[in-house]
XYZ file of C-alpha atoms in Angstrom:
576
model
C 84.465 97.986 117.344
C 84.865 98.893 121.011
C 86.133 102.397 121.660
C 89.847 102.420 122.455
C 90.552 103.260 126.095
C 93.964 101.775 126.854
C 97.304 103.503 126.909
C 99.068 103.297 123.561
C 102.270 101.532 124.532
C 103.970 99.725 127.378
C 105.366 101.943 130.079
C 108.725 100.194 130.032
C 111.716 102.214 128.864
C 112.992 100.845 125.599
C 116.671 100.166 124.889
C 117.995 101.502 121.599
C 117.210 99.594 118.404
C 120.822 98.453 118.195
C 120.846 97.245 121.815
C 117.663 95.233 121.227
C 119.062 93.805 118.002
C 122.401 92.795 119.510
C 120.771 91.179 122.567
C 118.263 89.091 120.580
C 119.339 85.453 120.041
C 119.158 84.580 116.350
C 118.174 81.280 114.800
C 120.243 79.737 112.031
C 118.962 80.802 108.640
C 118.377 77.138 107.707
C 115.732 76.973 110.449
C 114.076 80.148 109.155
C 114.059 78.701 105.642
C 112.513 75.472 106.897
C 109.634 77.440 108.444
C 108.958 78.887 104.993
C 109.283 75.552 103.199
C 112.440 76.635 101.370
C 114.856 73.704 100.875
C 118.330 74.258 102.308
C 119.776 73.313 98.930
C 118.228 76.471 97.470
C 120.167 78.741 99.842
C 123.463 80.508 99.297
C 124.700 81.261 102.811
C 126.231 84.573 103.880
C 127.194 83.506 107.382
C 124.745 81.883 109.804
C 121.916 84.400 109.645
C 121.599 85.608 106.047
C 121.163 83.664 102.813
C 120.265 84.317 99.217
C 117.399 82.262 97.818
C 117.852 80.652 94.407
C 115.154 81.411 91.847
C 114.956 77.651 91.266
C 112.831 77.520 94.415
C 109.915 78.775 92.300
C 109.806 75.354 90.621
C 109.964 73.600 94.005
C 107.007 75.607 95.340
C 104.857 75.900 92.205
C 102.157 73.565 93.569
C 101.837 75.387 96.888
C 98.663 77.462 97.470
C 98.817 81.230 97.002
C 99.144 83.371 100.134
C 96.808 86.192 101.064
C 98.557 89.365 99.849
C 98.639 92.507 102.000
C 100.382 95.802 101.204
C 101.445 98.159 103.997
C 101.439 101.823 103.044
C 100.622 105.056 104.900
C 99.010 108.435 104.989
C 101.166 111.370 103.862
C 104.150 111.133 106.218
C 106.009 113.791 108.153
C 109.744 114.159 107.384
C 110.360 111.689 110.250
C 108.330 108.888 108.656
C 105.402 107.159 110.382
C 106.757 103.661 110.877
C 105.578 101.612 107.884
C 108.493 99.195 108.109
C 108.222 98.587 111.824
C 104.433 98.200 111.458
C 104.960 95.672 108.674
C 107.386 93.741 110.876
C 105.060 93.959 113.880
C 102.089 92.801 111.813
C 104.052 89.819 110.487
C 104.902 88.896 114.079
C 101.293 89.487 115.177
C 99.984 87.128 112.486
C 102.389 84.487 113.750
C 100.937 85.004 117.244
C 97.566 84.042 115.748
C 99.104 80.862 114.381
C 99.339 82.099 110.778
C 102.351 81.202 108.637
C 103.683 84.543 107.410
C 106.306 85.912 105.024
C 107.326 89.559 104.941
C 108.860 91.301 101.910
C 110.830 94.522 102.472
C 113.241 96.767 100.594
C 116.934 96.995 101.460
C 117.961 100.323 103.035
C 120.279 102.725 101.243
C 123.482 103.558 103.090
C 123.000 107.208 102.151
C 120.220 107.804 104.716
C 121.906 105.413 107.182
C 124.926 107.726 107.356
C 122.780 110.822 106.826
C 119.838 111.682 109.031
C 116.772 109.521 108.332
C 118.281 106.282 109.583
C 117.913 102.746 108.331
C 114.942 100.620 107.396
C 115.157 97.561 109.625
C 112.121 98.454 111.731
C 112.411 99.501 115.355
C 112.199 98.352 118.967
C 110.994 94.768 119.263
C 109.785 94.688 115.649
C 113.014 94.658 113.656
C 114.699 92.636 110.938
C 117.934 91.031 112.109
C 120.901 91.224 111.943
C 120.054 94.936 111.654
C 123.696 95.981 111.215
C 124.062 93.807 108.122
C 120.717 94.917 106.711
C 121.495 98.619 107.117
C 124.995 98.344 105.670
C 126.313 96.055 102.918
C 124.110 92.948 103.406
C 125.014 90.653 100.469
C 126.241 93.339 98.093
C 123.128 93.916 95.965
C 123.548 97.701 96.057
C 127.182 97.351 95.028
C 126.124 95.200 92.074
C 123.563 97.807 91.009
C 126.210 100.529 91.327
C 128.760 98.550 89.302
C 126.306 97.587 86.548
C 124.984 101.150 86.272
C 128.456 102.709 86.185
C 129.738 100.144 83.686
C 127.102 101.410 81.264
C 128.099 105.009 82.008
C 131.736 104.152 81.337
C 130.822 102.473 78.042
C 128.832 105.538 76.972
C 131.845 107.804 77.466
C 134.160 105.220 75.962
C 131.963 105.129 72.852
C 132.197 108.908 72.511
C 135.985 108.758 72.929
C 136.394 106.149 70.177
C 134.583 108.052 67.461
C 130.885 107.916 68.380
C 129.829 105.466 65.636
C 126.242 105.481 66.919
C 126.089 109.238 66.325
C 124.973 109.951 69.917
C 124.128 113.576 70.663
C 126.056 114.206 73.930
C 123.514 116.862 74.916
C 120.818 114.174 75.167
C 122.739 111.694 77.346
C 120.672 111.154 80.497
C 122.631 108.242 81.995
C 124.501 109.676 84.997
C 126.703 107.758 87.420
C 125.592 106.511 90.856
C 127.012 105.948 94.324
C 125.314 104.797 97.547
C 126.407 107.742 99.673
C 124.821 111.153 100.224
C 127.195 113.632 98.532
C 125.860 116.948 97.245
C 129.239 117.807 95.691
C 128.661 115.092 93.085
C 125.263 116.320 91.886
C 126.853 118.092 88.935
C 130.299 117.199 87.592
C 132.344 117.522 84.394
C 134.006 114.371 83.079
C 136.690 113.933 80.453
C 138.939 116.773 81.609
C 142.677 116.468 81.090
C 144.502 115.145 78.046
C 142.775 113.902 74.891
C 143.135 110.302 76.017
C 141.120 111.107 79.170
C 137.855 111.234 77.244
C 135.379 113.714 75.804
C 134.604 116.579 78.188
C 130.919 116.910 79.029
C 128.737 117.845 81.970
C 126.992 115.069 83.878
C 126.502 114.115 87.523
C 125.796 111.449 90.143
C 122.567 110.076 91.611
C 122.242 107.908 94.689
C 122.250 104.196 93.803
C 118.678 103.700 94.996
C 117.525 106.113 92.251
C 119.151 104.074 89.468
C 116.936 102.580 86.768
C 118.981 99.402 87.270
C 117.559 99.256 90.806
C 114.013 99.530 89.454
C 114.798 96.813 86.912
C 115.995 94.593 89.786
C 112.682 95.300 91.500
C 110.494 94.513 88.474
C 112.371 91.657 86.759
C 110.579 88.301 86.895
C 113.487 86.082 85.791
C 117.128 86.182 84.702
C 116.007 86.362 81.079
C 113.632 89.223 81.861
C 116.463 91.020 83.684
C 118.708 90.676 80.611
C 116.018 92.002 78.275
C 115.150 94.940 80.520
C 118.794 95.971 80.893
C 119.139 95.876 77.110
C 116.156 98.233 76.701
C 117.674 101.004 78.845
C 117.780 104.266 76.867
C 120.882 106.359 77.624
C 120.197 109.176 75.171
C 119.380 109.896 71.538
C 121.143 110.237 68.210
C 121.346 113.535 66.375
C 118.464 112.153 64.309
C 116.268 111.610 67.388
C 116.533 107.821 67.635
C 116.847 106.162 71.049
C 120.251 104.675 71.938
C 120.054 101.647 74.229
C 122.390 99.596 76.397
C 121.948 96.856 73.810
C 123.212 99.205 71.083
C 126.320 99.823 73.183
C 126.773 96.060 73.762
C 126.748 96.672 77.524
C 123.657 94.711 78.607
C 125.291 91.283 78.700
C 128.074 92.333 81.055
C 125.586 94.270 83.183
C 123.503 91.109 83.561
C 126.563 89.128 84.618
C 127.204 91.679 87.372
C 123.540 91.544 88.440
C 123.074 87.753 88.307
C 123.527 87.072 92.031
C 121.747 90.287 93.024
C 118.564 88.960 91.392
C 118.268 86.400 94.214
C 116.331 87.744 97.253
C 117.912 87.793 100.711
C 116.359 85.722 103.503
C 116.514 87.118 107.052
C 114.402 87.029 110.244
C 112.547 89.351 112.604
C 113.211 89.698 116.328
C 110.646 86.901 116.762
C 112.123 84.757 113.952
C 109.420 85.390 111.359
C 110.975 84.929 107.888
C 111.672 88.055 105.810
C 112.722 88.449 102.179
C 114.807 91.597 101.635
C 115.237 92.734 98.050
C 115.666 95.877 95.905
C 116.013 99.474 96.982
C 114.001 102.184 98.686
C 113.692 105.232 96.415
C 109.997 106.184 96.345
C 109.967 109.605 94.631
C 111.061 108.815 91.080
C 111.128 105.016 91.317
C 108.509 102.475 92.386
C 109.361 102.439 96.113
C 108.608 98.713 96.507
C 110.466 95.501 97.209
C 110.949 93.125 94.311
C 108.446 91.211 92.233
C 110.719 88.157 92.494
C 110.621 88.165 96.311
C 106.820 88.430 96.266
C 106.535 85.608 93.714
C 108.582 83.420 96.062
C 106.927 84.713 99.236
C 103.433 84.054 97.916
C 104.232 80.324 97.867
C 105.891 80.115 101.287
C 103.143 81.262 103.666
C 99.463 81.803 104.334
C 99.957 85.578 104.481
C 102.439 87.589 102.409
C 103.058 91.154 103.559
C 104.874 93.772 101.497
C 105.619 97.451 102.087
C 105.128 100.323 99.629
C 107.161 103.498 100.200
C 105.842 106.833 101.492
C 102.039 107.172 101.237
C 99.316 105.417 99.260
C 99.573 108.212 96.667
C 103.249 107.359 96.083
C 104.570 103.838 96.638
C 101.015 102.572 97.106
C 99.833 103.843 93.723
C 102.900 102.333 92.042
C 102.375 99.060 93.873
C 98.881 98.794 92.424
C 99.430 100.254 88.938
C 102.977 99.066 88.175
C 104.086 96.237 90.449
C 100.823 94.277 90.413
C 100.689 94.585 86.614
C 104.118 92.964 86.412
C 103.730 90.255 89.044
C 100.131 89.306 88.331
C 99.516 89.145 92.095
C 96.340 90.756 93.433
C 96.178 92.308 96.920
C 93.569 91.177 99.440
C 93.910 94.182 101.759
C 95.919 97.376 102.299
C 97.117 98.658 105.656
C 97.377 102.441 106.073
C 99.821 103.383 108.829
C 98.821 106.541 110.697
C 100.275 108.339 113.709
C 98.854 110.976 116.002
C 101.736 113.319 115.199
C 101.165 113.034 111.427
C 97.482 113.945 111.678
C 98.337 116.843 113.996
C 100.910 118.008 111.435
C 98.227 117.873 108.715
C 96.147 120.269 110.761
C 98.623 122.913 109.579
C 99.275 124.011 113.169
C 102.668 122.358 113.635
C 105.971 122.082 111.797
C 108.142 118.986 112.139
C 111.837 119.353 111.283
C 114.247 116.370 111.268
C 116.914 116.703 113.936
C 114.886 119.151 116.050
C 112.710 118.278 119.095
C 108.963 118.110 118.600
C 107.061 121.100 119.932
C 105.540 120.497 123.419
C 102.180 121.605 122.024
C 102.349 118.787 119.469
C 102.774 116.227 122.252
C 100.022 117.652 124.469
C 96.673 115.841 124.565
C 94.456 117.427 121.926
C 92.086 115.233 119.900
C 90.873 118.411 118.194
C 94.238 118.757 116.446
C 93.934 115.136 115.309
C 90.485 115.773 113.843
C 91.786 118.927 112.154
C 94.161 116.744 110.106
C 91.522 114.135 109.303
C 91.182 115.074 105.636
C 94.515 113.481 104.845
C 93.543 110.145 106.379
C 90.164 110.205 104.645
C 91.833 110.934 101.297
C 94.181 107.958 101.659
C 91.322 105.659 102.613
C 89.604 106.671 99.379
C 92.820 106.151 97.376
C 93.032 102.549 98.601
C 89.331 102.013 97.984
C 89.700 103.346 94.422
C 91.698 100.182 93.628
C 88.892 97.970 94.945
C 90.950 96.937 97.987
C 89.851 96.885 101.635
C 91.555 99.663 103.689
C 92.746 98.949 107.245
C 93.939 101.856 109.397
C 96.823 100.866 111.678
C 97.493 103.367 114.461
C 101.224 103.156 115.142
C 101.148 104.078 118.827
C 103.804 106.275 120.435
C 104.322 106.646 124.230
C 103.446 110.358 123.912
C 99.984 109.590 122.461
C 96.767 109.785 124.467
C 93.750 107.423 124.404
C 91.431 110.274 123.415
C 93.578 110.924 120.326
C 93.439 107.259 119.290
C 89.689 107.316 119.821
C 89.491 110.317 117.481
C 91.400 108.411 114.765
C 89.127 105.417 115.258
C 86.056 107.615 114.832
C 87.470 109.206 111.659
C 88.426 105.865 110.093
C 85.192 104.101 110.952
C 83.145 107.022 109.634
C 84.766 106.291 106.251
C 83.992 102.580 106.487
C 87.559 101.471 107.213
C 88.664 98.919 109.766
C 91.001 100.249 112.460
C 93.321 98.904 115.157
C 95.986 100.225 117.499
C 99.398 98.545 117.374
C 102.100 98.736 120.052
C 104.577 96.522 118.204
C 107.632 98.732 118.829
C 107.367 98.206 122.586
C 105.604 94.834 122.644
C 106.588 93.031 119.439
C 104.064 90.676 117.887
C 101.874 90.651 120.981
C 101.341 94.392 120.521
C 100.167 93.806 116.931
C 97.787 90.953 117.733
C 94.689 93.179 117.414
C 95.880 94.558 114.061
C 96.660 91.037 112.853
C 93.135 89.862 113.631
C 91.649 92.815 111.754
C 93.815 91.933 108.730
C 92.710 88.296 108.854
C 89.069 89.394 108.964
C 89.560 91.773 106.007
C 91.245 89.079 103.934
C 88.159 86.930 104.342
C 86.186 89.292 102.126
C 86.238 89.401 98.342
C 87.944 92.293 96.548
C 87.267 93.924 93.204
C 90.786 94.933 92.214
C 91.171 97.468 89.395
C 93.792 99.830 87.959
C 93.616 103.611 87.724
C 94.177 103.517 83.968
C 94.511 101.082 81.085
C 97.764 100.624 79.177
C 95.915 101.446 75.972
C 95.077 104.938 77.272
C 97.128 107.789 75.778
C 100.084 108.698 78.024
C 98.622 112.110 78.799
C 95.358 110.461 79.850
C 97.234 108.113 82.195
C 98.851 111.084 83.948
C 95.483 112.836 84.047
C 93.756 109.852 85.655
C 96.415 109.527 88.363
C 96.369 113.277 89.065
C 92.584 113.424 89.347
C 91.779 110.010 90.777
C 94.667 109.634 93.232
C 95.909 113.145 94.067
C 92.582 114.984 93.866
C 93.930 117.510 91.336
C 91.756 119.356 88.851
C 93.982 118.124 86.037
C 97.522 118.394 84.685
C 99.501 121.104 82.948
C 102.237 119.934 80.573
C 105.109 122.300 79.844
C 106.215 122.849 76.259
C 109.226 120.618 76.968
C 107.009 117.847 78.333
C 104.721 118.011 75.282
C 107.716 117.711 72.974
C 108.968 114.679 74.926
C 105.486 113.150 74.911
C 105.425 113.358 71.129
C 108.914 111.826 70.874
C 108.104 108.878 73.171
C 104.952 108.170 71.204
C 106.859 108.285 67.935
C 109.456 105.830 69.305
C 106.744 103.360 70.364
C 106.698 103.822 74.126
C 103.106 105.042 74.466
C 101.871 101.707 75.868
C 103.946 101.940 79.052
C 102.613 102.576 82.569
C 103.394 105.939 84.159
C 104.996 107.202 87.357
C 104.784 110.756 88.672
C 107.828 112.038 90.550
C 106.544 114.498 93.117
C 106.990 115.385 96.770
C 106.087 112.733 99.327
C 105.225 115.384 101.938
C 101.858 116.250 100.380
C 99.237 114.522 98.266
C 99.647 117.559 96.015
C 102.823 118.597 94.187
C 103.477 121.347 96.775
C 105.286 120.007 99.885
C 103.876 122.852 102.002
C 100.223 121.928 101.422
C 98.833 119.713 104.158
C 95.672 117.658 104.463
C 93.951 116.851 101.156
C 94.455 119.903 98.908
C 91.765 120.840 96.396
C 91.598 123.373 93.546
C 95.061 122.776 92.161
C 96.620 121.563 88.930
C 99.535 119.128 88.702
C 102.430 120.779 86.817
C 104.560 118.451 84.680
C 107.765 120.211 83.686
C 109.425 117.303 81.894
C 109.041 113.624 81.047
C 111.707 110.970 81.301
C 111.825 107.501 79.824
C 112.707 104.444 81.900
C 112.404 101.967 79.025
C 114.238 99.161 80.820
C 112.110 99.465 83.928
C 109.131 99.838 81.633
C 107.489 103.162 82.396
C 107.454 106.867 81.572
C 107.826 109.203 84.515
C 106.832 112.814 84.883
C 108.817 115.329 86.920
C 106.558 117.542 89.009
C 108.542 119.817 91.300
C 112.186 119.770 92.336
C 113.284 116.140 92.776
C 116.673 115.525 94.380
C 118.211 112.258 93.203
C 121.412 112.836 95.173
C 120.822 113.802 98.833
C 123.328 115.815 100.852
C 124.583 115.339 104.391
C 123.387 117.541 107.241
C 125.619 119.570 109.531
C 125.878 116.623 111.936
C 125.161 113.434 109.966
C 124.604 110.083 111.664
C 128.015 108.993 110.378
C 129.602 111.100 113.138
C 128.122 108.798 115.809
C 128.739 105.417 114.201
C 131.875 103.582 115.358
C 133.216 100.223 116.419
C 134.298 99.217 119.940
C 137.236 97.117 121.156
C 135.141 93.946 120.904
C 134.553 94.626 117.214
C 130.879 95.507 117.748
C 129.199 98.355 115.860
C 128.008 101.193 118.094
C 125.993 104.343 117.465
C 123.821 102.799 114.741
C 120.381 104.036 115.882
């Protein structure tokens, strides 16, 4: 490939994301559906520009050829994120520029970060999903359905205790907390049942953010309405005094939960700034959950285009690993290529010479031209290339270009990537839309023309401890794992109850390939600590807790909510 010499982005000054979104003419959602071959009769309209897609469309499209399947993931990100979503949007638009019919599958943003500090997940600049205000806020109510279904089960747990506890539930083992889609640290730990006797049984519990709910993961992994019903029934809320699992089915809650979730199971159809169709479905949480959009949306998307793109949260060691080992197992779809999003600032941060703090300006030294700092962080990129390759999938390095980058720094990334045998391209989609991603799109098309040899990290028949060991060694580069006494006790219990065949997820920091958020690059000579195991029987996996995982974020001193308002014309302002 020719050495990169051009400036990374257009010199034009970009309007805000919201200004671009509000000034972009939208096409009626029926026209977007027609481009994807989705009959209008299979749409449930939410205004002119958003619609839910009936699962019956799978029968309509069953004879259509299967799309090429590409996952977009990243190297280990900084706290600011490296632009996976906007790269995914830009790539979808770039493929359309090449004359390829494309469908994009993305997760729905949580309102917690929208009103907090990280922002939304609609993309950015001229590579966004529209209407971005609807996407970043309520959309069609899927998050509210997840919240209601989750909290109905919580209410029925406490109601069961109040009415005599016939199932003999040990309150100390109840793990089913309540959820809400707002950052609120004051709700992390609460006591319920205070007051008079008729107000319930007092016990300590707490709240998680809705995106961290197992119901959200079930929405992501369910393949049909029947599968959704069965998964909800398998949710384990705690254990009896005799050590037996107590499920949502035991509490007779699963049927009503399914009724609440019925409409939420249908993906949401939207469009990019260049009218490429997008399916939005399921939530974002990538630390303890799968960090992927839904299996259902990919099953539909794979029959509506030549190229189906989907995003996996955080880095290839997090959402990427779960995409391959969990999501692909469920969907049966096999990826043709994986795109690794990389930025100059992230590689400089992995040099260990710079600290990036959300809400604070980047250091001038970080923005200065210095390809040496980029090369100093190369180990992280090389590690992620090898993670993708370990699944038998072709890695493509996408340089998400910022105006503060320098050609010499992009050339350094190109040299690093090509030395590892990866394809590489610069993308200026934020400033230039699909035209800026044309080069990346062509590289993806070329990669998809080659055969893959897809494989998993572990087999379901492996012992649970071996599964964790294989992920720790093969994906994270650890020397092994160290189970606490508590984790070993839980491992024995889950095996006894018949859950040993499940896949595994490791809840760890997203800021390092290791379990220590302060370790940059590709750490070696370390052991993955597992302090406890948790069962997500409805979702269908066992997850290990490694480190301090916050499932309910807090608001900063000046959250984004302070700037969001509405003007006299009824338009939203201050939203990014």
